[in-house]
Amino acid sequence: MNGRGPRPRRPLGPPLHFALAAAAVGASALVLDWNLEALTSAAGFAAAVDRLAAYLAGLAAPDLSAPVLQRCALLCAETLATALLGTALGLSLGYPVALLGSRCVLLGDGPPRGPWQLPRRIVLEAARLLLDALRGVPDFLWAIVLAFFTGVNAATGVLAIGVSVAGMLGKVLSEQWDSVEPRRCEALRSTGASALQTFLYGIQPLAARPMLSFVLMRAECAVRNASVIGVVGGGGIGAALWDQYADGNWARLSTVLLFLLGLTTAADLAANLLRAQLRIDPNHPLAARRVGRLAAAARRAGALLGIGAALAGSVAVLWPALRAGAGELARVEWAYAGGFLRGLAVPDLDPAVLVAVAQHSLVPLAIACLATLGGSLAAALLAGPGSVAFQLGAHRFTGERPGPFRRTGRFAGLAAARGTALVLRGVPEVAWVVLLSVFFRQGVAPCVLAVALHSAGVLHRVFAEAIDDLPYRTLERTAAPDRARLFAYGAVPRALPAWRTYAFFQFEVNLRIGIALGIVGAGGLGERFRGNLDWREYAVASSFLWAMVLLTVLVDRTSRWLQRRRSRR
Amino acid sequence: MLRPLPAFATLAVWSLSACGPQPAATPAAAELRFSVLPDFNKDTLAEASRQLAAVLGRKLAVPVRYEAANDYAHAVNMLAANKVDFVWLGGKTTCDAIDAGAGTVHVLATRDIDLHFKTYFVANREAVAAGKVKPMQDLRELAAVAKDLTFTFGDKNSTSGHLMPRHFLVLAGIDPDRAFRGACGYQAAGGHSATLKAVASGAADLGALNFAYYDAAKAEDKAAAPIVYTTPEYVDYAWVAHDRIGADLAARLRGAFTGLDAAVAEEKAILDAWKCRKFEPAQDSQWDSIRKVRDSLPKGFLR
């Protein structure tokens, strides 16, 4: 690869990638057991439309009686507090493990330096495996296991979210640290700084902004995840959503949905507002203006106070639950909990079971493939209309002077694209499943579509941000006859590496969601694992559990490998 | 990979308990905690359970607290893991709890109806009108028409919604995983009320559910989902307690249940919520037949 100079890059990647994607879509479509009655026959379609109309009519009249409102508000407060405390716990657990799982911290950069690095390599791999296990074991299992210790209350929810957030943050932080350009820390290394010193004074400050931005995004995602966990047994507003759906109480379902949408949208906008302050390029016209030293200190103190107040408020909301959880520790049945864990640790290696495990693993994989590709495509299509740079700031790099009429039109388009994405991601996957199950009935189709819609919303935000973060001067230099072509040939190719990273990360997220959704109709790995757990077939359940961890390890190692290969190029 | 888990959990739990003042550890008998398996609308269950807690608390002169269970297996785990002291379980979960307790968990009482429990197969009204399925005396008649029908069980862990209907289907030579149109469904939440809603709304043509819940359901739902088959009788729900509450309290608790009197308005409300006229004392051995069915059932649906 050396000595040939930079490779010419096609704007949309080599055809091989397309072939691979097409093959993945085809294979995924074949693997799944589709329920498409609603689309394949006229009668089925008419019946589905009728069902949806009746449902929407029910949703249009939410139950706004005082006790229901009160209960929903309480559930929202609990969900929010659980998510915040869970994220805080996850960050404090995940950060140290991320240090051990980071290549640049443990091994330094550059080529492998011989066998004396072996112990460090082992630590590195062990830390990464731990992170994979934390993420790969589904949240609802964490909730079940932790409930043996802290009982049935929000304390268990905080711990369960904390564990999976630790796995998630640990992975991403270590990847972000490892992707810091080694040359940017060369000055430090040449003065003899150790790996840890290089990290503290070089890598960590350089990666701080994207890191903070990601932590904020995770905090906000934890709010949504708290609702998914609710469905599989974590309580909170997610459980209320599924209960009302199962009961067919559309009026109350509507109330719960409204509260849920309000909660996620508020979290989304708040996180976005904060993240906008963390733009990477300080010279970017959209970046926050430079502020004085005193003002910066005041801002920092304000942020710390805000975080402190939010955490203190969360503790206050959950105080009875946390107390109850601590009280439960006095009566842990260690023998039973230990037996349960030992049972889950030893898999059944019977060939018939292994074949079943392999077959059922294909379901979440296929869901994740289809939903991630579909979501990425939709997000990419919405990225142009949803880009502030291209809709409001285009005159800065195209030199055009749009009239007030056209400017209003562009603003409306921007608002529409961003609003659509906000709703797409504001409605959690489970709520999409509920909505789409009315049309398709329970099965694979609503699950795939739900994950795709939600991914489109999530990816649209980061896709549009990647476009907006491009320095305008690079766009200025691209010769293109109009905005559309400037976007397609100037902006997209430059944002594509970032898009790819986000899409790959979303794939891993979707894989886990595909497992969780198995329980609500998609079938496959999650459903079989849960079934065996419920039927106390622990050895078989263990085989499915190991498969989940193995899938996570595979996806993680592939994404790390792809990133390293790309950064070396 | 699960090795770090207990250590981690302990750590997390220490840090949590270090956060606040340590609440005084309550000896087991100072308070009784119980749960009920969520086989129906959870709000309805919670309301009835809180009423029961009040009545039992008065009868036993011990504070009684209700803890909601997320799902069937959770109710069993809570009992074994010392998160509740007694629990209302279904037939299969009663056996699960006795097995999980390894000699420490015993049946206290059961309803008058539970020793003669039944499952109804109900069909969507339009499917019956279209002649796709008709009422039958023998489940074997279903074999011929199953291919045209979608079918749903209740919760996978339910006795009357899954274990027994599956058992009777298998006895009739019908493999529920292959015989129907598409894969057979389950209700992940909402229990028997969800099964009835699914069949009444046409989301499934045919479903199997608890006869007691069906009999107490709204007339319009029953009209939309008429019964096409009633299974033979079997043993189902029970109150199950852990030995940690002590033999004396266990005996008094059993007495409190069997003493619930339909002549007292407040106690009648509880009996009505449990859809029975009274509770009767019962022994573990009465559930042996259910355990046999549970253990001998082909487990293809788990593979």
Tab-separated table of N, CA, C and O in Angstrom, chain A residues 37 71 93 130 133 142 145 147-152 159 163 233 242-244 246-247 252 319 322-323 327-331 333 336 341 344-345 356 360 441-442 519 527-528 530-532 534-537 540 544-546 549, chain B residues 1-2 4-5 8 12-13 16 20-21 23 25-26 33 41-43 67-68 70-71 73-74 77-78 80-83 92 96 100 156-157 162-163 181 186 188-190 193-194 197 202-203 244 294 299-303:
chain	number	residue	atom	x	y	z
A	37	GLU	N	-49.155	-10.637	4.943
A	37	GLU	CA	-50.532	-10.758	4.483
A	37	GLU	C	-51.142	-9.404	4.153
A	37	GLU	O	-51.901	-9.262	3.202
A	71	ARG	N	-50.087	9.090	36.879
A	71	ARG	CA	-49.304	7.868	36.817
A	71	ARG	C	-48.254	7.970	35.712
A	71	ARG	O	-47.097	7.612	35.897
A	93	LEU	N	-18.193	3.032	35.501
A	93	LEU	CA	-17.713	1.647	35.379
A	93	LEU	C	-16.974	1.439	34.065
A	93	LEU	O	-15.973	0.716	33.996
A	130	LEU	N	-14.584	-8.378	28.331
A	130	LEU	CA	-15.488	-7.983	29.421
A	130	LEU	C	-16.520	-6.983	28.892
A	130	LEU	O	-17.718	-7.118	29.147
A	133	ALA	N	-19.025	-8.734	26.818
A	133	ALA	CA	-19.977	-9.512	27.611
A	133	ALA	C	-21.008	-8.586	28.243
A	133	ALA	O	-22.198	-8.894	28.271
A	142	TRP	N	-29.662	-8.971	32.584
A	142	TRP	CA	-29.029	-8.233	33.688
A	142	TRP	C	-30.071	-7.886	34.730
A	142	TRP	O	-29.828	-7.985	35.930
A	145	VAL	N	-30.934	-11.043	36.694
A	145	VAL	CA	-29.854	-11.464	37.586
A	145	VAL	C	-29.712	-10.492	38.751
A	145	VAL	O	-29.620	-10.882	39.915
A	147	ALA	N	-31.877	-8.557	39.970
A	147	ALA	CA	-33.044	-8.564	40.854
A	147	ALA	C	-32.875	-9.599	41.972
A	147	ALA	O	-33.486	-9.472	43.028
A	148	PHE	N	-32.040	-10.624	41.754
A	148	PHE	CA	-31.758	-11.582	42.825
A	148	PHE	C	-31.104	-10.887	44.010
A	148	PHE	O	-31.177	-11.336	45.138
A	149	PHE	N	-30.397	-9.785	43.729
A	149	PHE	CA	-29.662	-9.101	44.782
A	149	PHE	C	-30.437	-7.895	45.305
A	149	PHE	O	-30.625	-7.752	46.497
A	150	THR	N	-30.879	-7.042	44.389
A	150	THR	CA	-31.488	-5.791	44.837
A	150	THR	C	-33.011	-5.797	44.757
A	150	THR	O	-33.636	-4.788	45.045
A	151	GLY	N	-33.587	-6.927	44.363
A	151	GLY	CA	-35.042	-7.013	44.383
A	151	GLY	C	-35.716	-6.343	43.194
A	151	GLY	O	-35.073	-5.996	42.208
A	152	VAL	N	-37.022	-6.168	43.327
A	152	VAL	CA	-37.805	-5.616	42.224
A	152	VAL	C	-38.028	-4.142	42.471
A	152	VAL	O	-38.961	-3.754	43.140
A	159	LEU	N	-28.975	-0.348	37.915
A	159	LEU	CA	-27.813	-1.226	37.769
A	159	LEU	C	-27.796	-1.886	36.390
A	159	LEU	O	-26.756	-1.961	35.738
A	163	VAL	N	-24.866	-1.345	33.649
A	163	VAL	CA	-24.001	-2.394	33.113
A	163	VAL	C	-23.949	-2.324	31.592
A	163	VAL	O	-22.866	-2.359	30.990
A	233	GLY	N	-39.212	-6.502	30.917
A	233	GLY	CA	-39.265	-6.786	32.339
A	233	GLY	C	-38.607	-5.761	33.235
A	233	GLY	O	-38.338	-6.042	34.385
A	242	TRP	N	-46.468	-1.483	26.801
A	242	TRP	CA	-46.772	-2.818	26.310
A	242	TRP	C	-48.020	-3.388	26.985
A	242	TRP	O	-48.825	-4.066	26.352
A	243	ASP	N	-48.193	-3.094	28.279
A	243	ASP	CA	-49.376	-3.584	28.979
A	243	ASP	C	-50.654	-3.026	28.357
A	243	ASP	O	-51.624	-3.754	28.149
A	244	GLN	N	-50.651	-1.732	28.069
A	244	GLN	CA	-51.862	-1.129	27.503
A	244	GLN	C	-52.116	-1.679	26.106
A	244	GLN	O	-53.262	-1.871	25.704
A	246	ALA	N	-51.227	-4.744	25.030
A	246	ALA	CA	-51.702	-6.119	25.179
A	246	ALA	C	-53.163	-6.116	25.613
A	246	ALA	O	-53.922	-7.011	25.262
A	247	ASP	N	-53.543	-5.096	26.357
A	247	ASP	CA	-54.895	-5.015	26.868
A	247	ASP	C	-55.837	-4.374	25.851
A	247	ASP	O	-57.048	-4.348	26.053
A	252	ARG	N	-55.625	4.768	26.652
A	252	ARG	CA	-54.503	4.898	27.588
A	252	ARG	C	-53.173	4.733	26.879
A	252	ARG	O	-52.202	5.388	27.223
A	319	TRP	N	-35.290	7.707	45.505
A	319	TRP	CA	-34.803	7.413	46.850
A	319	TRP	C	-35.499	6.214	47.505
A	319	TRP	O	-34.819	5.307	48.001
A	322	LEU	N	-34.176	3.112	45.847
A	322	LEU	CA	-32.775	2.828	46.161
A	322	LEU	C	-32.649	2.277	47.578
A	322	LEU	O	-31.885	1.349	47.844
A	323	ARG	N	-33.423	2.839	48.480
A	323	ARG	CA	-33.421	2.349	49.858
A	323	ARG	C	-33.904	0.908	49.915
A	323	ARG	O	-33.308	0.061	50.575
A	327	GLY	N	-31.957	-2.363	51.071
A	327	GLY	CA	-32.524	-3.220	52.110
A	327	GLY	C	-32.558	-4.673	51.691
A	327	GLY	O	-32.330	-5.587	52.493
A	328	GLU	N	-32.807	-4.908	50.388
A	328	GLU	CA	-32.888	-6.279	49.881
A	328	GLU	C	-31.555	-7.014	50.017
A	328	GLU	O	-31.508	-8.238	50.025
A	329	LEU	N	-30.461	-6.233	50.107
A	329	LEU	CA	-29.145	-6.871	50.168
A	329	LEU	C	-28.984	-7.680	51.443
A	329	LEU	O	-28.151	-8.575	51.528
A	330	ALA	N	-29.787	-7.342	52.451
A	330	ALA	CA	-29.687	-8.069	53.708
A	330	ALA	C	-30.224	-9.482	53.569
A	330	ALA	O	-29.969	-10.328	54.404
A	331	ARG	N	-31.009	-9.743	52.517
A	331	ARG	CA	-31.588	-11.076	52.404
A	331	ARG	C	-31.396	-11.632	50.993
A	331	ARG	O	-32.362	-11.913	50.289
A	333	GLU	N	-30.434	-14.584	48.649
A	333	GLU	CA	-30.367	-16.050	48.710
A	333	GLU	C	-29.203	-16.476	47.812
A	333	GLU	O	-29.385	-16.795	46.650
A	336	TYR	N	-29.272	-19.755	45.759
A	336	TYR	CA	-30.143	-19.796	44.581
A	336	TYR	C	-29.564	-18.974	43.440
A	336	TYR	O	-29.503	-19.427	42.295
A	341	LEU	N	-26.707	-18.711	38.190
A	341	LEU	CA	-25.604	-18.231	37.360
A	341	LEU	C	-24.750	-19.386	36.851
A	341	LEU	O	-24.330	-19.393	35.694
A	344	LEU	N	-26.433	-20.980	34.007
A	344	LEU	CA	-26.382	-20.200	32.770
A	344	LEU	C	-24.985	-20.161	32.165
A	344	LEU	O	-24.820	-19.795	31.014
A	345	ALA	N	-23.964	-20.529	32.963
A	345	ALA	CA	-22.598	-20.407	32.465
A	345	ALA	C	-22.203	-21.595	31.595
A	345	ALA	O	-21.361	-21.474	30.714
A	356	ALA	N	-29.678	-25.392	16.257
A	356	ALA	CA	-30.791	-24.482	16.550
A	356	ALA	C	-30.262	-23.093	16.891
A	356	ALA	O	-30.799	-22.081	16.423
A	360	HIS	N	-31.228	-19.740	14.864
A	360	HIS	CA	-31.946	-18.625	15.473
A	360	HIS	C	-31.097	-17.368	15.549
A	360	HIS	O	-31.625	-16.266	15.632
A	441	ARG	N	-49.932	-7.184	12.023
A	441	ARG	CA	-50.073	-8.200	13.057
A	441	ARG	C	-48.680	-8.598	13.546
A	441	ARG	O	-47.700	-8.410	12.831
A	442	GLN	N	-48.658	-9.205	14.741
A	442	GLN	CA	-47.360	-9.532	15.332
A	442	GLN	C	-46.552	-10.457	14.433
A	442	GLN	O	-47.101	-11.383	13.859
A	519	ILE	N	-38.717	-11.250	21.534
A	519	ILE	CA	-39.721	-11.584	22.527
A	519	ILE	C	-41.089	-11.037	22.144
A	519	ILE	O	-42.108	-11.610	22.493
A	527	GLU	N	-36.128	-14.716	21.611
A	527	GLU	CA	-37.338	-15.432	22.002
A	527	GLU	C	-36.985	-16.814	22.556
A	527	GLU	O	-37.521	-17.242	23.570
A	528	ARG	N	-36.057	-17.514	21.877
A	528	ARG	CA	-35.688	-18.861	22.338
A	528	ARG	C	-34.955	-18.778	23.670
A	528	ARG	O	-35.155	-19.604	24.553
A	530	ARG	N	-35.268	-16.526	25.997
A	530	ARG	CA	-36.247	-16.224	27.028
A	530	ARG	C	-37.105	-17.454	27.338
A	530	ARG	O	-37.366	-17.775	28.507
A	531	GLY	N	-37.509	-18.169	26.282
A	531	GLY	CA	-38.335	-19.360	26.480
A	531	GLY	C	-37.614	-20.403	27.332
A	531	GLY	O	-38.170	-20.958	28.275
A	532	ASN	N	-36.347	-20.641	27.020
A	532	ASN	CA	-35.590	-21.646	27.774
A	532	ASN	C	-35.336	-21.195	29.200
A	532	ASN	O	-35.337	-22.002	30.128
A	534	ASP	N	-37.361	-19.290	30.906
A	534	ASP	CA	-38.642	-19.445	31.597
A	534	ASP	C	-38.943	-20.909	31.892
A	534	ASP	O	-39.573	-21.226	32.894
A	535	TRP	N	-38.530	-21.789	31.000
A	535	TRP	CA	-38.794	-23.220	31.208
A	535	TRP	C	-37.665	-23.873	31.982
A	535	TRP	O	-37.579	-25.093	32.043
A	536	ARG	N	-36.785	-23.076	32.537
A	536	ARG	CA	-35.704	-23.552	33.398
A	536	ARG	C	-34.816	-24.569	32.692
A	536	ARG	O	-34.263	-25.454	33.322
A	537	GLU	N	-34.699	-24.458	31.366
A	537	GLU	CA	-33.756	-25.280	30.600
A	537	GLU	C	-32.476	-24.462	30.528
A	537	GLU	O	-32.133	-23.902	29.484
A	540	VAL	N	-29.581	-25.112	27.815
A	540	VAL	CA	-29.923	-24.673	26.458
A	540	VAL	C	-29.935	-23.143	26.406
A	540	VAL	O	-29.407	-22.527	25.470
A	544	PHE	N	-27.748	-20.300	23.972
A	544	PHE	CA	-28.243	-19.107	23.278
A	544	PHE	C	-27.551	-17.849	23.799
A	544	PHE	O	-27.231	-16.939	23.032
A	545	LEU	N	-27.296	-17.820	25.107
A	545	LEU	CA	-26.640	-16.659	25.713
A	545	LEU	C	-25.228	-16.496	25.162
A	545	LEU	O	-24.808	-15.398	24.786
A	546	TRP	N	-24.494	-17.617	25.090
A	546	TRP	CA	-23.132	-17.554	24.544
A	546	TRP	C	-23.157	-17.079	23.103
A	546	TRP	O	-22.266	-16.359	22.670
A	549	VAL	N	-23.302	-13.315	23.088
A	549	VAL	CA	-22.019	-12.689	23.403
A	549	VAL	C	-21.068	-12.848	22.213
A	549	VAL	O	-20.370	-11.918	21.820
B	1	MET	N	-17.363	-16.306	30.912
B	1	MET	CA	-17.515	-14.869	30.795
B	1	MET	C	-18.435	-14.318	31.870
B	1	MET	O	-18.516	-13.146	32.095
B	2	LEU	N	-19.125	-15.232	32.511
B	2	LEU	CA	-20.031	-14.761	33.558
B	2	LEU	C	-19.319	-14.687	34.899
B	2	LEU	O	-19.884	-14.243	35.869
B	4	PRO	N	-16.997	-12.667	36.160
B	4	PRO	CA	-16.862	-11.407	36.884
B	4	PRO	C	-18.186	-10.943	37.492
B	4	PRO	O	-18.217	-9.982	38.215
B	5	LEU	N	-19.250	-11.647	37.139
B	5	LEU	CA	-20.576	-11.142	37.479
B	5	LEU	C	-20.856	-11.021	38.972
B	5	LEU	O	-21.200	-9.948	39.435
B	8	PHE	N	-18.882	-8.312	40.424
B	8	PHE	CA	-19.326	-7.003	39.976
B	8	PHE	C	-20.613	-6.587	40.686
B	8	PHE	O	-20.753	-5.477	41.159
B	12	ALA	N	-21.227	-3.300	42.850
B	12	ALA	CA	-22.225	-2.302	42.499
B	12	ALA	C	-23.156	-2.073	43.677
B	12	ALA	O	-23.543	-0.957	44.000
B	13	VAL	N	-23.450	-3.182	44.330
B	13	VAL	CA	-24.408	-3.165	45.389
B	13	VAL	C	-23.816	-2.489	46.620
B	13	VAL	O	-24.461	-1.712	47.308
B	16	LEU	N	-23.807	1.125	46.093
B	16	LEU	CA	-25.163	1.636	46.209
B	16	LEU	C	-25.540	1.798	47.673
B	16	LEU	O	-26.072	2.804	48.098
B	20	GLY	N	-26.369	5.843	51.004
B	20	GLY	CA	-27.310	6.430	51.946
B	20	GLY	C	-27.232	5.751	53.287
B	20	GLY	O	-26.474	4.810	53.472
B	21	PRO	N	-28.040	6.236	54.215
B	21	PRO	CA	-28.067	5.594	55.517
B	21	PRO	C	-28.566	4.171	55.367
B	21	PRO	O	-29.481	3.901	54.594
B	23	PRO	N	-30.644	1.147	55.845
B	23	PRO	CA	-31.906	0.880	56.506
B	23	PRO	C	-31.779	-0.361	57.383
B	23	PRO	O	-31.013	-1.270	57.066
B	25	ALA	N	-32.133	-3.847	58.783
B	25	ALA	CA	-32.518	-5.103	58.170
B	25	ALA	C	-33.754	-5.634	58.900
B	25	ALA	O	-33.790	-5.662	60.127
B	26	THR	N	-34.781	-6.011	58.111
B	26	THR	CA	-36.004	-6.464	58.754
B	26	THR	C	-35.981	-7.969	58.862
B	26	THR	O	-35.741	-8.653	57.873
B	33	ARG	N	-44.136	-10.505	52.413
B	33	ARG	CA	-44.211	-9.935	51.060
B	33	ARG	C	-44.758	-10.998	50.132
B	33	ARG	O	-44.404	-12.176	50.259
B	41	ASN	N	-54.457	-8.491	33.017
B	41	ASN	CA	-54.174	-7.065	33.065
B	41	ASN	C	-53.518	-6.705	34.406
B	41	ASN	O	-54.063	-6.955	35.475
B	42	LYS	N	-52.322	-6.079	34.334
B	42	LYS	CA	-51.534	-5.887	35.552
B	42	LYS	C	-52.179	-4.898	36.523
B	42	LYS	O	-52.033	-5.034	37.736
B	43	ASP	N	-52.891	-3.900	36.005
B	43	ASP	CA	-53.538	-2.923	36.893
B	43	ASP	C	-54.615	-3.598	37.730
B	43	ASP	O	-54.733	-3.364	38.931
B	67	GLU	N	-45.747	-7.107	45.958
B	67	GLU	CA	-44.712	-6.721	45.000
B	67	GLU	C	-45.126	-7.245	43.638
B	67	GLU	O	-45.391	-8.439	43.497
B	68	ALA	N	-45.185	-6.363	42.641
B	68	ALA	CA	-45.600	-6.809	41.314
B	68	ALA	C	-44.498	-7.654	40.673
B	68	ALA	O	-43.316	-7.380	40.840
B	70	ASN	N	-42.819	-9.120	37.083
B	70	ASN	CA	-42.789	-8.750	35.669
B	70	ASN	C	-43.351	-9.844	34.777
B	70	ASN	O	-44.015	-9.575	33.799
B	71	ASP	N	-43.018	-11.076	35.089
B	71	ASP	CA	-43.501	-12.180	34.278
B	71	ASP	C	-43.562	-13.443	35.129
B	71	ASP	O	-43.201	-13.418	36.307
B	73	ALA	N	-41.842	-16.325	35.183
B	73	ALA	CA	-40.596	-16.848	35.743
B	73	ALA	C	-40.101	-15.933	36.855
B	73	ALA	O	-39.509	-16.392	37.833
B	74	HIS	N	-40.366	-14.654	36.693
B	74	HIS	CA	-39.951	-13.689	37.700
B	74	HIS	C	-40.633	-13.989	39.035
B	74	HIS	O	-40.010	-13.918	40.095
B	77	ASN	N	-38.808	-16.869	40.571
B	77	ASN	CA	-37.489	-16.467	41.037
B	77	ASN	C	-37.559	-15.614	42.294
B	77	ASN	O	-36.711	-15.714	43.181
B	78	MET	N	-38.560	-14.727	42.357
B	78	MET	CA	-38.700	-13.864	43.530
B	78	MET	C	-38.893	-14.692	44.795
B	78	MET	O	-38.350	-14.360	45.848
B	80	ALA	N	-37.933	-17.883	45.302
B	80	ALA	CA	-36.726	-18.642	45.625
B	80	ALA	C	-35.597	-17.717	46.076
B	80	ALA	O	-34.779	-18.094	46.900
B	81	ALA	N	-35.559	-16.490	45.538
B	81	ALA	CA	-34.443	-15.585	45.834
B	81	ALA	C	-34.735	-14.689	47.033
B	81	ALA	O	-34.045	-13.693	47.238
B	82	ASN	N	-35.763	-15.027	47.806
B	82	ASN	CA	-36.067	-14.280	49.036
B	82	ASN	C	-36.462	-12.837	48.767
B	82	ASN	O	-36.116	-11.943	49.526
B	83	LYS	N	-37.177	-12.596	47.675
B	83	LYS	CA	-37.691	-11.253	47.443
B	83	LYS	C	-39.177	-11.191	47.812
B	83	LYS	O	-39.720	-10.122	48.023
B	92	LYS	N	-47.972	-24.998	36.303
B	92	LYS	CA	-46.588	-25.274	35.922
B	92	LYS	C	-45.626	-24.513	36.806
B	92	LYS	O	-44.635	-25.069	37.291
B	96	ASP	N	-42.512	-25.498	39.186
B	96	ASP	CA	-41.208	-24.849	39.032
B	96	ASP	C	-40.710	-24.336	40.374
B	96	ASP	O	-39.532	-24.488	40.722
B	100	ALA	N	-37.480	-25.342	42.329
B	100	ALA	CA	-36.448	-24.336	42.574
B	100	ALA	C	-36.131	-24.246	44.060
B	100	ALA	O	-34.996	-23.997	44.448
B	156	LYS	N	-45.996	-18.215	27.330
B	156	LYS	CA	-45.298	-19.486	27.152
B	156	LYS	C	-45.192	-20.273	28.454
B	156	LYS	O	-45.049	-21.482	28.469
B	157	ASN	N	-45.272	-19.564	29.569
B	157	ASN	CA	-45.126	-20.191	30.875
B	157	ASN	C	-46.457	-20.534	31.528
B	157	ASN	O	-46.497	-21.008	32.657
B	162	HIS	N	-50.827	-22.518	27.765
B	162	HIS	CA	-49.826	-23.137	26.899
B	162	HIS	C	-49.593	-24.619	27.221
B	162	HIS	O	-49.844	-25.481	26.389
B	163	LEU	N	-49.145	-24.885	28.463
B	163	LEU	CA	-48.755	-26.266	28.797
B	163	LEU	C	-49.865	-27.286	28.494
B	163	LEU	O	-49.655	-28.238	27.733
B	181	ARG	N	-51.565	-22.549	10.325
B	181	ARG	CA	-51.046	-21.647	9.297
B	181	ARG	C	-50.027	-20.726	9.968
B	181	ARG	O	-50.342	-20.022	10.917
B	186	TYR	N	-47.688	-16.575	20.605
B	186	TYR	CA	-47.762	-16.506	22.062
B	186	TYR	C	-48.111	-15.070	22.429
B	186	TYR	O	-47.883	-14.163	21.635
B	188	ALA	N	-46.936	-12.187	24.641
B	188	ALA	CA	-45.770	-11.862	25.457
B	188	ALA	C	-46.152	-11.094	26.721
B	188	ALA	O	-45.425	-11.088	27.688
B	189	ALA	N	-47.267	-10.413	26.702
B	189	ALA	CA	-47.702	-9.670	27.876
B	189	ALA	C	-49.214	-9.659	27.881
B	189	ALA	O	-49.857	-9.841	26.854
B	190	GLY	N	-49.782	-9.461	29.066
B	190	GLY	CA	-51.232	-9.327	29.137
B	190	GLY	C	-51.957	-10.627	29.389
B	190	GLY	O	-53.160	-10.632	29.641
B	193	SER	N	-56.061	-12.176	29.000
B	193	SER	CA	-56.858	-11.084	28.424
B	193	SER	C	-56.331	-10.755	27.033
B	193	SER	O	-57.098	-10.415	26.129
B	194	ALA	N	-55.012	-10.863	26.847
B	194	ALA	CA	-54.429	-10.592	25.533
B	194	ALA	C	-54.843	-11.670	24.526
B	194	ALA	O	-55.130	-11.368	23.360
B	197	LYS	N	-58.390	-10.961	23.479
B	197	LYS	CA	-58.420	-9.801	22.579
B	197	LYS	C	-57.928	-10.192	21.181
B	197	LYS	O	-58.490	-9.775	20.178
B	202	GLY	N	-59.601	-10.894	15.715
B	202	GLY	CA	-59.240	-11.556	14.473
B	202	GLY	C	-57.745	-11.595	14.223
B	202	GLY	O	-57.307	-12.069	13.175
B	203	ALA	N	-56.943	-11.094	15.172
B	203	ALA	CA	-55.486	-11.170	15.009
B	203	ALA	C	-55.056	-12.633	14.935
B	203	ALA	O	-54.064	-12.965	14.302
B	244	ARG	N	-39.167	-20.139	54.899
B	244	ARG	CA	-38.509	-19.136	55.741
B	244	ARG	C	-39.503	-18.366	56.607
B	244	ARG	O	-39.102	-17.741	57.587
B	294	ARG	N	-45.415	-31.460	32.333
B	294	ARG	CA	-44.365	-30.482	32.041
B	294	ARG	C	-43.086	-31.185	31.576
B	294	ARG	O	-42.450	-30.785	30.601
B	299	LYS	N	-40.098	-30.861	23.716
B	299	LYS	CA	-39.611	-29.500	23.919
B	299	LYS	C	-39.158	-28.835	22.616
B	299	LYS	O	-38.331	-27.933	22.644
B	300	GLY	N	-39.701	-29.288	21.492
B	300	GLY	CA	-39.300	-28.704	20.212
B	300	GLY	C	-39.471	-27.194	20.169
B	300	GLY	O	-38.707	-26.493	19.520
B	301	PHE	N	-40.485	-26.691	20.889
B	301	PHE	CA	-40.741	-25.250	20.841
B	301	PHE	C	-39.668	-24.426	21.533
B	301	PHE	O	-39.677	-23.201	21.462
B	302	LEU	N	-38.752	-25.112	22.225
B	302	LEU	CA	-37.657	-24.385	22.878
B	302	LEU	C	-36.360	-24.485	22.074
B	302	LEU	O	-35.354	-23.893	22.434
B	303	ARG	N	-36.357	-25.266	20.984
B	303	ARG	CA	-35.109	-25.465	20.250
B	303	ARG	C	-35.058	-24.632	18.987
B	303	ARG	O	-36.047	-24.189	18.487
